[in-house]
mmCIF file of C-alpha atoms in Angstrom:
data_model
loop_
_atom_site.group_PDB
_atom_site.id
_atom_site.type_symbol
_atom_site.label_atom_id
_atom_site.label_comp_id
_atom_site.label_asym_id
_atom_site.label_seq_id
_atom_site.Cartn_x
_atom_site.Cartn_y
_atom_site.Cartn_z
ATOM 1 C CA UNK A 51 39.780 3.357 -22.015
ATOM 2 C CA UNK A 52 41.614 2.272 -18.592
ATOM 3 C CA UNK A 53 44.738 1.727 -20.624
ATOM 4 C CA UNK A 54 44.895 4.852 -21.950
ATOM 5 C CA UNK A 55 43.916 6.297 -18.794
ATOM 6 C CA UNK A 56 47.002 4.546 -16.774
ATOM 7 C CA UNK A 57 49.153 5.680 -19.957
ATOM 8 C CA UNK A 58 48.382 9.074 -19.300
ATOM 9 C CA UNK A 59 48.946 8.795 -15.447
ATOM 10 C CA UNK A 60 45.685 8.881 -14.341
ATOM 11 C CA UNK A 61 45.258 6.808 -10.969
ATOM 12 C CA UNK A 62 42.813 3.898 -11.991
ATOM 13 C CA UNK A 63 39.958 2.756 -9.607
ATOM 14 C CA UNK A 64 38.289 -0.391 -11.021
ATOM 15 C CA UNK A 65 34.687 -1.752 -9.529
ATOM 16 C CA UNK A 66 33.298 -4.505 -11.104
ATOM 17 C CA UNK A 67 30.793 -7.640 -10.773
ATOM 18 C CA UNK A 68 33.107 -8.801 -13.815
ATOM 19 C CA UNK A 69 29.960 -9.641 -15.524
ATOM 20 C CA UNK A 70 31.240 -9.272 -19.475
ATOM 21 C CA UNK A 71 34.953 -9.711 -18.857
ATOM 22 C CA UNK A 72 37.376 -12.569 -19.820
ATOM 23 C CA UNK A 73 40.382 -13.881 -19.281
ATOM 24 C CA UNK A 74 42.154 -12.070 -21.776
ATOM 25 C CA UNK A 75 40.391 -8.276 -20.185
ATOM 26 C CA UNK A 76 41.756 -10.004 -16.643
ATOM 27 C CA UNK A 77 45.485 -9.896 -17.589
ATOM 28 C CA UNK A 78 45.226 -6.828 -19.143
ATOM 29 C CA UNK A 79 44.255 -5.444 -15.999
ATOM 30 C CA UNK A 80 46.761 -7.124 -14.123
ATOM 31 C CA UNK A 81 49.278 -5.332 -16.124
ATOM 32 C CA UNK A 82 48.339 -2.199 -14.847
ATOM 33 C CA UNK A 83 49.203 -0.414 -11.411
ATOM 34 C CA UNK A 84 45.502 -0.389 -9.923
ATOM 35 C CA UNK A 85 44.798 2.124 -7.017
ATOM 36 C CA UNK A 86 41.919 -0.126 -5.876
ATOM 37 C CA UNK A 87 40.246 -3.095 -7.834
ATOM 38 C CA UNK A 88 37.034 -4.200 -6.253
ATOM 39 C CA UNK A 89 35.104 -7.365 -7.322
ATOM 40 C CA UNK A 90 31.125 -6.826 -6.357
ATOM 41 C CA UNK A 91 30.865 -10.695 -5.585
ATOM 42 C CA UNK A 92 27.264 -12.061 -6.480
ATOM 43 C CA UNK A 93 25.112 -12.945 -3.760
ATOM 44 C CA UNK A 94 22.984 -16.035 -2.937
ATOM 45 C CA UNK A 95 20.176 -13.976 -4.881
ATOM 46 C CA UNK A 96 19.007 -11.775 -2.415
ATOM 47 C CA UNK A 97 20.339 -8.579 -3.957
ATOM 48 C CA UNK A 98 21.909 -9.366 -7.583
ATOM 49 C CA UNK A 99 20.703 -11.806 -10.085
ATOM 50 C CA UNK A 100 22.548 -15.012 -9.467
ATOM 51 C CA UNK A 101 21.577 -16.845 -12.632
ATOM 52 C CA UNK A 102 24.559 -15.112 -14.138
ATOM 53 C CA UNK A 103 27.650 -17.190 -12.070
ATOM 54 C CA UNK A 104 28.629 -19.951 -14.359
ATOM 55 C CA UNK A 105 31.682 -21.710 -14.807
ATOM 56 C CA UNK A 106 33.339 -18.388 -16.752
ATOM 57 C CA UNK A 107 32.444 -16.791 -13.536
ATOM 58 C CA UNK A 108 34.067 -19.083 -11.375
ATOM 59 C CA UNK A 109 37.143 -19.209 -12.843
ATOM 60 C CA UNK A 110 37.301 -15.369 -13.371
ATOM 61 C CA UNK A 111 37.169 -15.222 -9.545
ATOM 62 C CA UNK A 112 39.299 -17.961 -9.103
ATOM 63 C CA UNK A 113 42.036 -16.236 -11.244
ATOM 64 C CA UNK A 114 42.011 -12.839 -9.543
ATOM 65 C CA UNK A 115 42.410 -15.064 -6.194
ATOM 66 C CA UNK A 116 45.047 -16.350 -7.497
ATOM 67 C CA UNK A 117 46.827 -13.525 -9.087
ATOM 68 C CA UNK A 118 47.335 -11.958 -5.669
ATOM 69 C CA UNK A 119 46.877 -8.094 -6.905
ATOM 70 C CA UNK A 120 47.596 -5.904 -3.760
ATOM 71 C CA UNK A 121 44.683 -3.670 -4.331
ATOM 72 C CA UNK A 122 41.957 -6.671 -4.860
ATOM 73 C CA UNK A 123 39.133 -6.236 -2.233
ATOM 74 C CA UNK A 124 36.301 -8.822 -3.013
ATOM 75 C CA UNK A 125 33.380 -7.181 -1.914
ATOM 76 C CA UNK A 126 29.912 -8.861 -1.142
ATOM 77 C CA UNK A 127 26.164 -7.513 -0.011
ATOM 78 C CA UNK A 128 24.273 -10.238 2.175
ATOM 79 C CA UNK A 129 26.011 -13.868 1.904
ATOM 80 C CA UNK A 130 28.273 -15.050 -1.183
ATOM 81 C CA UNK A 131 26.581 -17.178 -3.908
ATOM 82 C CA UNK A 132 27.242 -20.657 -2.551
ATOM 83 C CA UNK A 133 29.444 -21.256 -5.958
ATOM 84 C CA UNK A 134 31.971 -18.864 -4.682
ATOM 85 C CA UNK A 135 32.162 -19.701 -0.583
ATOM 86 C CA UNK A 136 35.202 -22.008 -1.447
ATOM 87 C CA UNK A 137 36.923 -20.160 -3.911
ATOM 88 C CA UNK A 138 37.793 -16.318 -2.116
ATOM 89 C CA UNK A 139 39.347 -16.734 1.626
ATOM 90 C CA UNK A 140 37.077 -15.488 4.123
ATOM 91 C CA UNK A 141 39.566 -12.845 4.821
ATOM 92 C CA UNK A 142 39.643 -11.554 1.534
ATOM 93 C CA UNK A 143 35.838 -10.492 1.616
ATOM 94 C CA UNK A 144 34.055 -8.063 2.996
ATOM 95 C CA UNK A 145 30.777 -7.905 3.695
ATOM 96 C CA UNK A 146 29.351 -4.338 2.511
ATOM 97 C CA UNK A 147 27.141 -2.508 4.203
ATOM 98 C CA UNK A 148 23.173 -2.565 3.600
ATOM 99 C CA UNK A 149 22.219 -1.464 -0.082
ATOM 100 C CA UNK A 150 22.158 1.895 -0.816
ATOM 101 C CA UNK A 151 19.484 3.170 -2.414
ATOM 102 C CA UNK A 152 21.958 5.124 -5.821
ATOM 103 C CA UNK A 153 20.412 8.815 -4.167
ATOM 104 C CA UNK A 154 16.754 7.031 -4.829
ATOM 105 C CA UNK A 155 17.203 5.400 -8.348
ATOM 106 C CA UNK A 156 16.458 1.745 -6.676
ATOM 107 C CA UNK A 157 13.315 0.647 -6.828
ATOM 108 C CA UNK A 158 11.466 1.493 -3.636
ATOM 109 C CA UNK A 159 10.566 -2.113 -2.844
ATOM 110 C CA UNK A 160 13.971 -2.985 -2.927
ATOM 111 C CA UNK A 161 15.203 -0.164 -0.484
ATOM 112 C CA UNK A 162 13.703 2.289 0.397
ATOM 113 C CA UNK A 163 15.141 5.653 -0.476
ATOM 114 C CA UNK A 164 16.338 8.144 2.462
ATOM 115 C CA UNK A 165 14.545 10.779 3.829
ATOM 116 C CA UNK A 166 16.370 13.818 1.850
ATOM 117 C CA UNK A 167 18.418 16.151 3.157
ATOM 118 C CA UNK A 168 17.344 19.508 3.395
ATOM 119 C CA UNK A 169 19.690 22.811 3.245
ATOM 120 C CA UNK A 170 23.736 22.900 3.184
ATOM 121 C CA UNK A 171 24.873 19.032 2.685
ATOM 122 C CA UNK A 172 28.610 17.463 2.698
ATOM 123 C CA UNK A 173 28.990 14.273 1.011
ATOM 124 C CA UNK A 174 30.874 12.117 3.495
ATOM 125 C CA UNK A 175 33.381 10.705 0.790
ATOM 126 C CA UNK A 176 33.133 13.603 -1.171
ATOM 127 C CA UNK A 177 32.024 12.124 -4.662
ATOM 128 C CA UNK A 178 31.665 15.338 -6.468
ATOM 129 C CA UNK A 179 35.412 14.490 -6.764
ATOM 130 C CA UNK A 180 35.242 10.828 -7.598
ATOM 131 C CA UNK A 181 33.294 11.039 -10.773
ATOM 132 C CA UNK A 182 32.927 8.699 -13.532
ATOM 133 C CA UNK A 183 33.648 8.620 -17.174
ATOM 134 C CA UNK A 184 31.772 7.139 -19.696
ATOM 135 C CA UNK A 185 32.484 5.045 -22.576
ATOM 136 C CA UNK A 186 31.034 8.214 -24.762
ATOM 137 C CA UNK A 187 33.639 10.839 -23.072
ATOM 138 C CA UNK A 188 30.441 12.019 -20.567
ATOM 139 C CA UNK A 189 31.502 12.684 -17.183
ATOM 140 C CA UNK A 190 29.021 12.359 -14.620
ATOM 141 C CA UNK A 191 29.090 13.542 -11.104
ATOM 142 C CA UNK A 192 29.157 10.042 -9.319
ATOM 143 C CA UNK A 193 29.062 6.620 -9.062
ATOM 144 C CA UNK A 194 24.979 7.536 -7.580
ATOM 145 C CA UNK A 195 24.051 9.036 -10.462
ATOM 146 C CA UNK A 196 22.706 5.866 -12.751
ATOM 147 C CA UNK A 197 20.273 8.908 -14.236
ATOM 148 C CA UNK A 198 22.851 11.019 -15.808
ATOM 149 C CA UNK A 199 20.813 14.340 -13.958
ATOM 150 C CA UNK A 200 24.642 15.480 -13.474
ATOM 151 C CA UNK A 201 26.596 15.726 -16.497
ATOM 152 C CA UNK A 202 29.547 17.458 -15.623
ATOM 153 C CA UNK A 203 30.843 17.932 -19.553
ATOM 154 C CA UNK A 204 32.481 15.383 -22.062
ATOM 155 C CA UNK A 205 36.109 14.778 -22.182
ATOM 156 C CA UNK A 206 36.102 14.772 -25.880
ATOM 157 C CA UNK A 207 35.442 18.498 -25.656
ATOM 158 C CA UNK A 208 36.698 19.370 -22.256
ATOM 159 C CA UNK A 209 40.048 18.879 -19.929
ATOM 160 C CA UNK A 210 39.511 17.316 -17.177
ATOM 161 C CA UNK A 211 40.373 19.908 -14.536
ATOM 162 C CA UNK A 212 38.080 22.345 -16.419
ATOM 163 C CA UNK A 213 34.648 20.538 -15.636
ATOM 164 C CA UNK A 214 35.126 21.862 -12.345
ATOM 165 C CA UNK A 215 34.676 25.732 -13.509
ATOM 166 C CA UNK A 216 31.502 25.299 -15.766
ATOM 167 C CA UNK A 217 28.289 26.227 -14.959
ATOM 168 C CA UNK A 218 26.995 22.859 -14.096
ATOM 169 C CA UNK A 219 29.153 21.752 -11.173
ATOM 170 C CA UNK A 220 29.169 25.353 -9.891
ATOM 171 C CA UNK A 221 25.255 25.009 -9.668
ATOM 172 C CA UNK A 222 25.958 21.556 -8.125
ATOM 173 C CA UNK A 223 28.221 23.183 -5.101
ATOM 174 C CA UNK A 224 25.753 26.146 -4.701
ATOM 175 C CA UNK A 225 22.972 23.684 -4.039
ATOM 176 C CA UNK A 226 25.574 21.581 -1.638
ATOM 177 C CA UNK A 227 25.720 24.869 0.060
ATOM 178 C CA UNK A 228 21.871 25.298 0.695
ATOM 179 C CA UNK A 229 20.977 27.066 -2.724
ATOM 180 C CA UNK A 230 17.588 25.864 -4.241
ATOM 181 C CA UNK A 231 17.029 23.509 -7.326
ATOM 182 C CA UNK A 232 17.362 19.731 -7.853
ATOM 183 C CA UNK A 233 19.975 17.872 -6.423
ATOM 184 C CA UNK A 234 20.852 14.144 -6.480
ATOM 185 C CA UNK A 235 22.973 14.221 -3.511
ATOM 186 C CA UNK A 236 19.608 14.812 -1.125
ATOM 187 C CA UNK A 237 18.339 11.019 -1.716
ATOM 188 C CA UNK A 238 21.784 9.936 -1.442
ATOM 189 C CA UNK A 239 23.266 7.789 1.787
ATOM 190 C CA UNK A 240 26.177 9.526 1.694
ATOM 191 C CA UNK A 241 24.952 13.174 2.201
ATOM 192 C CA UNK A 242 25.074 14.317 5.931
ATOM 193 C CA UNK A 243 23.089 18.019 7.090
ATOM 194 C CA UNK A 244 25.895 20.767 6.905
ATOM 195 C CA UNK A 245 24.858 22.933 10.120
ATOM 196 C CA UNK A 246 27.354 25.742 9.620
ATOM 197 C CA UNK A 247 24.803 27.974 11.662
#
């Protein structure tokens, strides 16, 4: 799917905890002109399930350190699983900012979900643009919405550039604008008030 994206001349925007990728996946990516490739680096358990660095891990990681891709960011929430702390430079990762709650879909006694925003909202990075495409041709609104309460249309069926005239994401930027009716973006951390008053 990212290879026929690039092919098409689509900008590609890759986050991943690598979880499920090998070494052949890696140098396919490499291959490609990547606007941004983040690595979600496992913690020391706090946040993400550590059990899952192994050796195949450890030498993805090592690989992409290696490979010295421009766009690489190695990204980490908390401290870096102690298996990693000597393989990525300490100026090659960042640590992220507190967990977000994905607009409330974490459980609540992991974070606690925001207060939600009432009225006319902006989304400070404006991810009504920076959707996500699914394996099944499903576009969804964002990154935030793990729920699927957005569907924006299916690829398979729809061109890209006309998702952004149906019904659904016209609903979705009346209720940005203050109009009633459900909307993910309320719970999410990236929704500021929009006092236009």
């Amino acid at each position: 799917m990212v290879e026929h994206a690039f092919a098409k001349g689509h900008g590609i925007r890759i986050f991943t905890t690598l979880v499920g990728m090998n070494k052949e996946d890696l140098q396919r990516l490499r291959a490609l002109r990547l606007g941004v490739f983040v690595v979600h680096v496992f913690d020391d358990g706090t946040y993400m399930n550590s059990r899952l660095v192994g050796n195949k891990y450890r030498d993805l990681v090592r690989q992409l350190v290696d490979a010295e891709i421009p766009s690489i960011q190695f990204v980490v929430l908390g401290e870096p699983h102690p298996d990693v702390v000597d393989i990525i430079p300490a100026k090659a990762l960042v640590q992220a900012r507190p967990v977000s709650s994905r607009g409330g879909s974490v459980d609540p006694r992991i974070v606690a979900p925001r207060q939600p925003v009432v009225g006319a909202l902006t989304c400070v990075d404006e991810r009504q643009y920076r959707n996500v495409l699914l394996p099944n041709g499903d576009v969804t609104l964002c990154s935030m919405d793990f729920e699927r309460r957005h569907v924006l249309g299916n690829l398979l069926c729809d061109g890209y550039s006309d998702l952004f005239g149906k019904p659904v994401f016209c609903e979705i930027v009346d209720r940005m604008n203050g109009a009633d009716g459900f909307l993910l973006c309320r719970m999410c951390e990236f929704a500021d008030p929009n006092d236009r008053t």
